[in-house]
Amino acid sequence: AERQEVESHGTQVASAFENYLKGLGYLQNYESIENINKAIETFNSALKVDATYTLAYASLGRAYWYKYSATDDTTWVDRAQESCSHAGTLYSKLPATHLCQGIIESGTGRYAQAINEFQNVLKIQPTNTSAYEALAYAQYHLKQVSEAEATYKRAISVRPNYWSPYNSLGVLYYHNGEFEKAADMWRKAADLAPRNHQVLSNLGAVDYALGNLSEAESMSKKSIAIEPNAQAYSNLGTITFYKGLFDQSAGYFEKAVPLTPKDSTLLGNLADAYRWSSHERAKANKAYEEAATLAREGLRVNPSDYELLCNLALYEAKSSRIKQALSDLAKALSLSPRNDAQVMYNASIVYHLAGQQSRALDYLHRAIDSGYPAQYIRIDPEWTALK
């Protein structure tokens, strides 16, 4: 059945087929923006010689969405939606079309609809790792945490030598404050893809969470040596921030921001460093405002993105927009899985800045119960007044 689907809605043009296969290859290592760009280029080359190539349109839509995910540049969202929609017009029952549509649905916050699309893929292609990973992501955002974990493990079982599902399961564990489990997954991913800068940067982040600062710094620098990337520079900025080296921290975040200038989290981190620095405090409010603007832009794509909502509340609270911060935080908490440690911690800071100290301490307890490292709470300058 799978062969018939491909033959019916593939191409008879050899060069188009060759470019399509190259594009799929590039998408296997989507951690690199260069690979995503090459995938987009080769899928478009396929479509230039065969404008009715459904598989190429569906895969191009995925590549455009990956470009948005990597850059936070919302201009790629419309292109992704157009390509996926056109693939559906050409042939809506193709697994690749369901996968593309599901990724769009999930990325725009329609998680239940996305799950239906991914299940349609897996009925025909029960070993499609990308569909399992995307399904698990949607399940997690519907607070189906145990189901998401099981789905990621299923992805690993059907393709045990591919780095991506290990990496994705590591992200789930990291959000849940299960840092040892996250580290185990990311080490396995690194064994399979030793030059994958994203995996190495993730290992740097979890080493930091586990209190292994020298290892975190070393792993982040190793990631940068492979490919300069915002996440690894952000890791270094966070490490130096919690050492109280705020000026040095700002320097690292200033290197991170230009690499992914549409990423609101990076600007928010830079604003934090400015806020506590000895020389750059005047820059903090502008950076928070810019971070909030980018977060709102992302929320226009996905109004259900609880992490963006929570971060937005944080930026608003730190720039004295308390009423709006409390409103956005309430939305974030209603959408987030209960045990997301970072969300609980951010909520505690928002309530603290709002003068609601009882709630602040309550969410601080929840953060610790969810796995947030207590040693970093002790040295976070936000809590100086309550120590």
Short mmCIF file of C-alpha atoms in Angstrom, two decimals:
data_model
loop_
_atom_site.label_atom_id
_atom_site.label_comp_id
_atom_site.label_asym_id
_atom_site.label_seq_id
_atom_site.Cartn_x
_atom_site.Cartn_y
_atom_site.Cartn_z
CA ALA A 1 0.00 0.00 0.00
CA GLU A 2 2.82 2.37 0.86
CA ARG A 3 4.55 1.67 -2.46
CA GLN A 4 1.32 2.31 -4.36
CA GLU A 5 0.85 5.64 -2.59
CA VAL A 6 4.34 6.79 -3.50
CA GLU A 7 4.12 5.62 -7.11
CA SER A 8 0.74 7.23 -7.62
CA HIS A 9 1.68 10.60 -6.18
CA GLY A 10 5.39 10.70 -6.77
CA THR A 11 7.09 11.70 -10.00
CA GLN A 12 8.24 10.18 -13.26
CA VAL A 13 11.03 12.76 -13.56
CA ALA A 14 14.33 11.32 -12.39
CA SER A 15 15.92 14.65 -11.44
CA ALA A 16 12.86 15.60 -9.36
CA PHE A 17 13.04 12.29 -7.52
CA GLU A 18 16.77 12.71 -6.91
CA ASN A 19 16.28 16.19 -5.44
CA TYR A 20 13.40 14.96 -3.30
CA LEU A 21 15.60 12.23 -1.81
CA LYS A 22 18.39 14.74 -1.16
CA GLY A 23 15.92 17.00 0.63
CA LEU A 24 14.76 14.15 2.86
CA GLY A 25 18.39 13.45 3.69
CA TYR A 26 19.02 17.04 4.73
CA LEU A 27 15.92 17.01 6.96
CA GLN A 28 17.34 14.06 8.92
CA ASN A 29 19.80 16.49 10.50
CA TYR A 30 17.49 19.44 10.99
CA GLU A 31 19.56 20.82 13.89
CA SER A 32 21.64 22.69 11.30
CA ILE A 33 20.06 25.73 9.63
CA GLU A 34 22.34 25.03 6.66
CA ASN A 35 20.73 21.60 6.22
CA ILE A 36 17.24 23.11 6.44
CA ASN A 37 18.17 25.67 3.78
CA LYS A 38 19.55 22.91 1.54
CA ALA A 39 16.36 20.89 2.02
CA ILE A 40 14.26 23.88 0.97
CA GLU A 41 16.49 24.43 -2.06
CA THR A 42 16.36 20.81 -3.24
CA PHE A 43 12.60 20.41 -2.73
CA ASN A 44 12.06 23.59 -4.75
CA SER A 45 14.38 22.23 -7.45
CA ALA A 46 12.24 19.10 -7.62
CA LEU A 47 9.09 21.18 -8.01
CA LYS A 48 10.60 23.29 -10.79
CA VAL A 49 10.73 20.22 -13.02
CA ASP A 50 7.53 18.58 -11.72
CA ALA A 51 4.98 21.04 -10.36
CA THR A 52 2.55 18.24 -9.44
CA TYR A 53 4.94 16.34 -7.17
CA THR A 54 2.81 15.95 -4.02
CA LEU A 55 5.54 14.41 -1.88
CA ALA A 56 7.87 17.31 -2.63
CA TYR A 57 5.23 19.89 -1.69
CA ALA A 58 4.49 18.11 1.60
CA SER A 59 8.16 17.81 2.48
CA LEU A 60 8.80 21.42 1.50
CA GLY A 61 6.07 22.46 3.93
CA ARG A 62 7.85 20.55 6.70
CA ALA A 63 11.16 22.19 5.79
CA TYR A 64 9.62 25.66 5.91
CA TRP A 65 8.18 24.88 9.36
CA TYR A 66 11.57 23.65 10.56
CA LYS A 67 13.00 26.96 9.34
CA TYR A 68 10.45 28.80 11.46
CA SER A 69 11.21 26.60 14.48
CA ALA A 70 14.94 27.24 14.09
CA THR A 71 14.68 31.00 13.59
CA ASP A 72 11.35 32.12 15.18
CA ASP A 73 10.89 34.17 12.00
CA THR A 74 7.13 34.10 11.39
CA THR A 75 7.51 34.82 7.66
CA TRP A 76 8.17 31.09 7.20
CA VAL A 77 4.82 30.11 8.72
CA ASP A 78 2.76 31.25 5.71
CA ARG A 79 5.09 29.44 3.33
CA ALA A 80 4.78 26.24 5.34
CA GLN A 81 0.99 26.49 5.42
CA GLU A 82 0.79 27.20 1.66
CA SER A 83 2.97 24.21 0.76
CA CYS A 84 1.10 21.83 3.06
CA SER A 85 -2.24 23.09 1.81
CA HIS A 86 -1.21 22.64 -1.82
CA ALA A 87 -0.02 19.09 -1.08
CA GLY A 88 -3.44 18.41 0.40
CA THR A 89 -5.12 19.80 -2.70
CA LEU A 90 -3.07 17.49 -4.91
CA TYR A 91 -3.70 14.41 -2.76
CA SER A 92 -5.01 14.67 0.78
CA LYS A 93 -4.68 11.00 1.80
CA LEU A 94 -0.93 10.70 1.34
CA PRO A 95 0.93 10.03 4.65
CA ALA A 96 3.39 12.83 3.88
CA THR A 97 0.44 15.21 3.46
CA HIS A 98 -1.06 14.16 6.80
CA LEU A 99 2.35 14.64 8.45
CA CYS A 100 2.75 18.10 6.99
CA GLN A 101 -0.77 19.15 7.98
CA GLY A 102 -0.28 17.72 11.46
CA ILE A 103 2.92 19.67 12.01
CA ILE A 104 1.10 22.88 11.04
CA GLU A 105 -1.84 22.05 13.32
CA SER A 106 0.46 21.27 16.24
CA GLY A 107 2.65 24.30 15.67
CA THR A 108 -0.37 26.59 15.71
CA GLY A 109 -1.81 25.12 18.91
CA ARG A 110 -4.47 22.78 17.48
CA TYR A 111 -3.02 19.74 19.18
CA ALA A 112 -6.08 17.47 19.09
CA GLN A 113 -6.44 17.93 15.33
CA ALA A 114 -2.72 17.34 14.94
CA ILE A 115 -2.96 14.02 16.80
CA ASN A 116 -5.60 12.83 14.31
CA GLU A 117 -3.28 13.69 11.40
CA PHE A 118 -0.31 11.86 12.93
CA GLN A 119 -2.43 8.80 13.69
CA ASN A 120 -3.49 8.76 10.02
CA VAL A 121 0.19 8.68 9.06
CA LEU A 122 0.96 5.82 11.43
CA LYS A 123 -1.94 3.70 10.16
CA ILE A 124 -0.14 3.52 6.81
CA GLN A 125 3.47 3.96 7.97
CA PRO A 126 3.80 2.37 11.42
CA THR A 127 7.57 2.98 11.45
CA ASN A 128 7.48 6.69 10.63
CA THR A 129 9.73 8.17 13.35
CA SER A 130 8.87 11.78 12.48
CA ALA A 131 5.17 11.06 12.98
CA TYR A 132 5.81 9.45 16.39
CA GLU A 133 7.92 12.41 17.54
CA ALA A 134 5.35 14.92 16.35
CA LEU A 135 2.54 12.92 17.96
CA ALA A 136 4.40 12.85 21.29
CA TYR A 137 4.96 16.62 21.14
CA ALA A 138 1.22 17.21 20.64
CA GLN A 139 0.34 14.79 23.42
CA TYR A 140 2.66 16.56 25.84
CA HIS A 141 1.05 19.91 25.08
CA LEU A 142 -2.36 18.39 25.83
CA LYS A 143 -0.92 17.45 29.25
CA GLN A 144 -0.77 13.76 28.27
CA VAL A 145 2.73 13.46 29.67
CA SER A 146 2.92 9.70 30.23
CA GLU A 147 1.41 9.05 26.78
CA ALA A 148 3.98 11.38 25.22
CA GLU A 149 6.82 9.58 26.97
CA ALA A 150 5.56 6.22 25.70
CA THR A 151 5.25 7.58 22.15
CA TYR A 152 8.82 8.89 22.16
CA LYS A 153 9.97 5.47 23.37
CA ARG A 154 8.03 3.92 20.50
CA ALA A 155 9.88 6.21 18.08
CA ILE A 156 13.17 5.01 19.54
CA SER A 157 12.14 1.36 19.25
CA VAL A 158 11.30 1.63 15.54
CA ARG A 159 14.52 3.48 14.72
CA PRO A 160 17.06 2.95 17.50
CA ASN A 161 20.05 4.29 15.56
CA TYR A 162 18.59 7.76 14.86
CA TRP A 163 19.54 10.60 17.22
CA SER A 164 16.35 12.67 17.01
CA PRO A 165 13.85 10.69 19.18
CA TYR A 166 16.43 10.37 21.97
CA ASN A 167 16.93 14.12 21.81
CA SER A 168 13.18 14.79 21.92
CA LEU A 169 12.60 12.47 24.86
CA GLY A 170 15.45 14.23 26.63
CA VAL A 171 13.61 17.53 26.17
CA LEU A 172 10.50 16.05 27.79
CA TYR A 173 12.51 14.82 30.78
CA TYR A 174 14.27 18.18 31.06
CA HIS A 175 10.96 20.07 31.22
CA ASN A 176 9.77 17.63 33.88
CA GLY A 177 12.85 18.28 36.01
CA GLU A 178 14.09 14.70 35.46
CA PHE A 179 17.60 15.85 34.65
CA GLU A 180 19.41 12.53 35.04
CA LYS A 181 17.01 10.92 32.58
CA ALA A 182 17.43 13.85 30.19
CA ALA A 183 21.21 13.55 30.40
CA ASP A 184 20.99 9.82 29.65
CA MET A 185 18.91 10.45 26.52
CA TRP A 186 21.17 13.21 25.28
CA ARG A 187 24.30 11.11 25.86
CA LYS A 188 22.75 8.38 23.72
CA ALA A 189 21.92 10.95 21.05
CA ALA A 190 25.50 12.26 21.19
CA ASP A 191 26.85 8.72 20.76
CA LEU A 192 24.80 8.41 17.57
CA ALA A 193 25.55 11.94 16.31
CA PRO A 194 28.81 13.10 17.94
CA ARG A 195 29.04 16.29 15.87
CA ASN A 196 25.45 17.39 16.46
CA HIS A 197 25.84 20.81 18.08
CA GLN A 198 22.22 20.88 19.31
CA VAL A 199 22.62 17.67 21.31
CA LEU A 200 25.92 18.87 22.79
CA SER A 201 24.32 22.18 23.74
CA ASN A 202 21.47 20.28 25.42
CA LEU A 203 24.05 18.30 27.36
CA GLY A 204 25.59 21.60 28.46
CA ALA A 205 22.18 22.77 29.68
CA VAL A 206 21.51 19.61 31.68
CA ASP A 207 25.03 19.58 33.16
CA TYR A 208 24.26 23.09 34.41
CA ALA A 209 20.94 21.91 35.88
CA LEU A 210 22.76 19.09 37.66
CA GLY A 211 25.27 21.55 39.13
CA ASN A 212 28.18 20.39 36.97
CA LEU A 213 29.25 23.88 35.92
CA SER A 214 32.69 23.05 34.52
CA GLU A 215 31.21 20.22 32.40
CA ALA A 216 28.38 22.51 31.28
CA GLU A 217 30.85 25.16 30.17
CA SER A 218 33.07 22.63 28.41
CA MET A 219 30.16 20.99 26.55
CA SER A 220 28.74 24.37 25.47
CA LYS A 221 32.11 25.45 24.10
CA LYS A 222 32.43 22.12 22.29
CA SER A 223 29.03 22.78 20.68
CA ILE A 224 30.13 26.25 19.57
CA ALA A 225 33.36 24.85 18.10
CA ILE A 226 31.28 22.61 15.83
CA GLU A 227 28.86 25.38 14.84
CA PRO A 228 28.38 28.74 16.60
CA ASN A 229 24.83 28.59 17.94
CA ALA A 230 22.60 30.70 20.14
CA GLN A 231 21.68 27.97 22.61
CA ALA A 232 25.28 27.20 23.57
CA TYR A 233 26.14 30.90 23.98
CA SER A 234 22.98 31.24 26.07
CA ASN A 235 24.19 28.34 28.24
CA LEU A 236 27.44 30.20 28.87
CA GLY A 237 25.51 33.38 29.63
CA THR A 238 23.38 31.52 32.17
CA ILE A 239 26.40 29.90 33.84
CA THR A 240 28.18 33.24 34.28
CA PHE A 241 24.93 34.91 35.39
CA TYR A 242 24.60 32.51 38.30
CA LYS A 243 28.23 33.05 39.16
CA GLY A 244 27.29 36.71 39.65
CA LEU A 245 29.36 37.80 36.62
CA PHE A 246 26.57 39.84 35.08
CA ASP A 247 28.69 41.92 32.68
CA GLN A 248 30.34 38.78 31.31
CA SER A 249 26.93 37.10 31.11
CA ALA A 250 25.60 39.99 29.02
CA GLY A 251 28.56 39.54 26.67
CA TYR A 252 27.61 35.92 26.00
CA PHE A 253 23.95 36.78 25.45
CA GLU A 254 25.01 39.56 23.09
CA LYS A 255 26.70 36.85 21.01
CA ALA A 256 23.60 34.64 21.14
CA VAL A 257 21.01 37.21 20.07
CA PRO A 258 22.36 37.99 16.55
CA LEU A 259 22.45 34.26 15.72
CA THR A 260 18.69 33.96 16.31
CA PRO A 261 17.46 37.56 16.48
CA LYS A 262 13.75 36.63 16.56
CA ASP A 263 14.12 34.44 19.66
CA SER A 264 12.35 36.24 22.51
CA THR A 265 13.97 34.05 25.18
CA LEU A 266 17.47 35.16 24.21
CA LEU A 267 16.49 38.82 24.42
CA GLY A 268 14.82 38.22 27.77
CA ASN A 269 17.98 36.58 29.07
CA LEU A 270 20.05 39.50 27.81
CA ALA A 271 17.68 41.90 29.56
CA ASP A 272 18.19 39.99 32.83
CA ALA A 273 21.95 40.32 32.51
CA TYR A 274 21.63 44.05 31.77
CA ARG A 275 19.28 44.49 34.73
CA TRP A 276 21.85 43.22 37.22
CA SER A 277 25.02 44.43 35.50
CA SER A 278 27.20 47.22 36.78
CA HIS A 279 27.23 49.32 33.59
CA GLU A 280 24.30 48.36 31.32
CA ARG A 281 21.21 48.62 33.54
CA ALA A 282 19.71 51.36 31.40
CA LYS A 283 19.42 48.90 28.51
CA ALA A 284 17.30 46.38 30.40
CA ASN A 285 13.81 47.84 29.91
CA LYS A 286 14.22 48.23 26.16
CA ALA A 287 15.43 44.64 25.89
CA TYR A 288 12.44 43.41 27.92
CA GLU A 289 10.09 45.37 25.65
CA GLU A 290 11.69 43.88 22.54
CA ALA A 291 11.51 40.40 24.04
CA ALA A 292 7.81 40.92 24.85
CA THR A 293 7.12 42.09 21.29
CA LEU A 294 8.75 38.96 19.85
CA ALA A 295 6.86 36.74 22.30
CA ARG A 296 3.55 38.29 21.23
CA GLU A 297 4.49 37.72 17.59
CA GLY A 298 5.07 34.03 18.36
CA LEU A 299 1.75 33.84 20.20
CA ARG A 300 -0.02 35.04 17.06
CA VAL A 301 1.22 31.84 15.45
CA ASN A 302 0.40 29.64 18.45
CA PRO A 303 -1.83 31.22 21.11
CA SER A 304 -1.51 28.03 23.18
CA ASP A 305 2.27 28.17 23.56
CA TYR A 306 2.42 28.14 27.36
CA GLU A 307 6.20 28.67 27.47
CA LEU A 308 5.94 31.85 25.41
CA LEU A 309 3.03 33.08 27.55
CA CYS A 310 4.96 32.42 30.74
CA ASN A 311 8.06 34.18 29.40
CA LEU A 312 5.93 37.11 28.26
CA ALA A 313 4.50 37.42 31.77
CA LEU A 314 8.04 37.46 33.13
CA TYR A 315 9.16 40.26 30.78
CA GLU A 316 6.07 42.29 31.62
CA ALA A 317 6.57 41.86 35.37
CA LYS A 318 10.22 42.86 35.15
CA SER A 319 9.28 46.01 33.25
CA SER A 320 6.58 46.88 35.84
CA ARG A 321 3.53 45.90 33.77
CA ILE A 322 2.17 43.83 36.63
CA LYS A 323 -1.52 43.62 35.73
CA GLN A 324 -0.84 42.31 32.24
CA ALA A 325 1.85 39.98 33.59
CA LEU A 326 -0.59 38.35 36.01
CA SER A 327 -3.17 37.92 33.24
CA ASP A 328 -0.70 36.26 30.86
CA LEU A 329 0.69 34.10 33.64
CA ALA A 330 -2.78 32.80 34.47
CA LYS A 331 -3.22 31.72 30.84
CA ALA A 332 0.20 30.06 30.83
CA LEU A 333 -0.51 28.09 34.01
CA SER A 334 -3.86 26.91 32.67
CA LEU A 335 -2.14 25.48 29.56
CA SER A 336 1.09 24.07 30.95
CA PRO A 337 1.71 20.55 32.25
CA ARG A 338 1.67 20.76 36.04
CA ASN A 339 5.24 19.57 36.52
CA ASP A 340 7.11 21.89 34.15
CA ALA A 341 9.80 23.11 36.54
CA GLN A 342 10.78 26.23 34.59
CA VAL A 343 7.19 27.43 34.34
CA MET A 344 6.68 26.98 38.08
CA TYR A 345 9.87 28.94 38.75
CA ASN A 346 8.98 31.77 36.36
CA ALA A 347 5.56 31.98 37.99
CA SER A 348 7.16 32.38 41.40
CA ILE A 349 9.20 35.34 40.16
CA VAL A 350 6.16 37.02 38.58
CA TYR A 351 4.19 36.72 41.82
CA HIS A 352 7.19 37.97 43.79
CA LEU A 353 7.49 41.06 41.58
CA ALA A 354 3.73 41.57 41.91
CA GLY A 355 4.12 41.69 45.70
CA GLN A 356 2.19 38.46 46.21
CA GLN A 357 4.82 36.79 48.38
CA SER A 358 2.66 33.93 49.64
CA ARG A 359 1.93 32.82 46.08
CA ALA A 360 5.55 33.39 45.12
CA LEU A 361 6.73 31.01 47.83
CA ASP A 362 4.02 28.50 46.93
CA TYR A 363 5.23 28.36 43.31
CA LEU A 364 8.82 28.29 44.48
CA HIS A 365 7.97 25.10 46.40
CA ARG A 366 6.22 23.72 43.30
CA ALA A 367 9.30 24.49 41.21
CA ILE A 368 11.55 22.60 43.62
CA ASP A 369 9.08 19.70 43.80
CA SER A 370 9.15 19.59 39.98
CA GLY A 371 12.93 19.34 39.97
CA TYR A 372 14.13 22.93 39.73
CA PRO A 373 17.68 23.07 41.21
CA ALA A 374 17.51 24.64 44.67
CA GLN A 375 21.15 25.75 44.51
CA TYR A 376 20.31 28.25 41.76
CA ILE A 377 17.38 29.69 43.69
CA ARG A 378 19.76 30.50 46.54
CA ILE A 379 22.02 32.58 44.29
CA ASP A 380 19.38 34.14 42.01
CA PRO A 381 19.49 37.91 42.65
CA GLU A 382 15.69 38.06 42.27
CA TRP A 383 15.34 36.68 45.80
CA THR A 384 17.77 38.98 47.61
CA ALA A 385 14.98 40.78 49.45
CA LEU A 386 13.46 37.53 50.74
CA LYS A 387 16.58 35.63 51.76
#
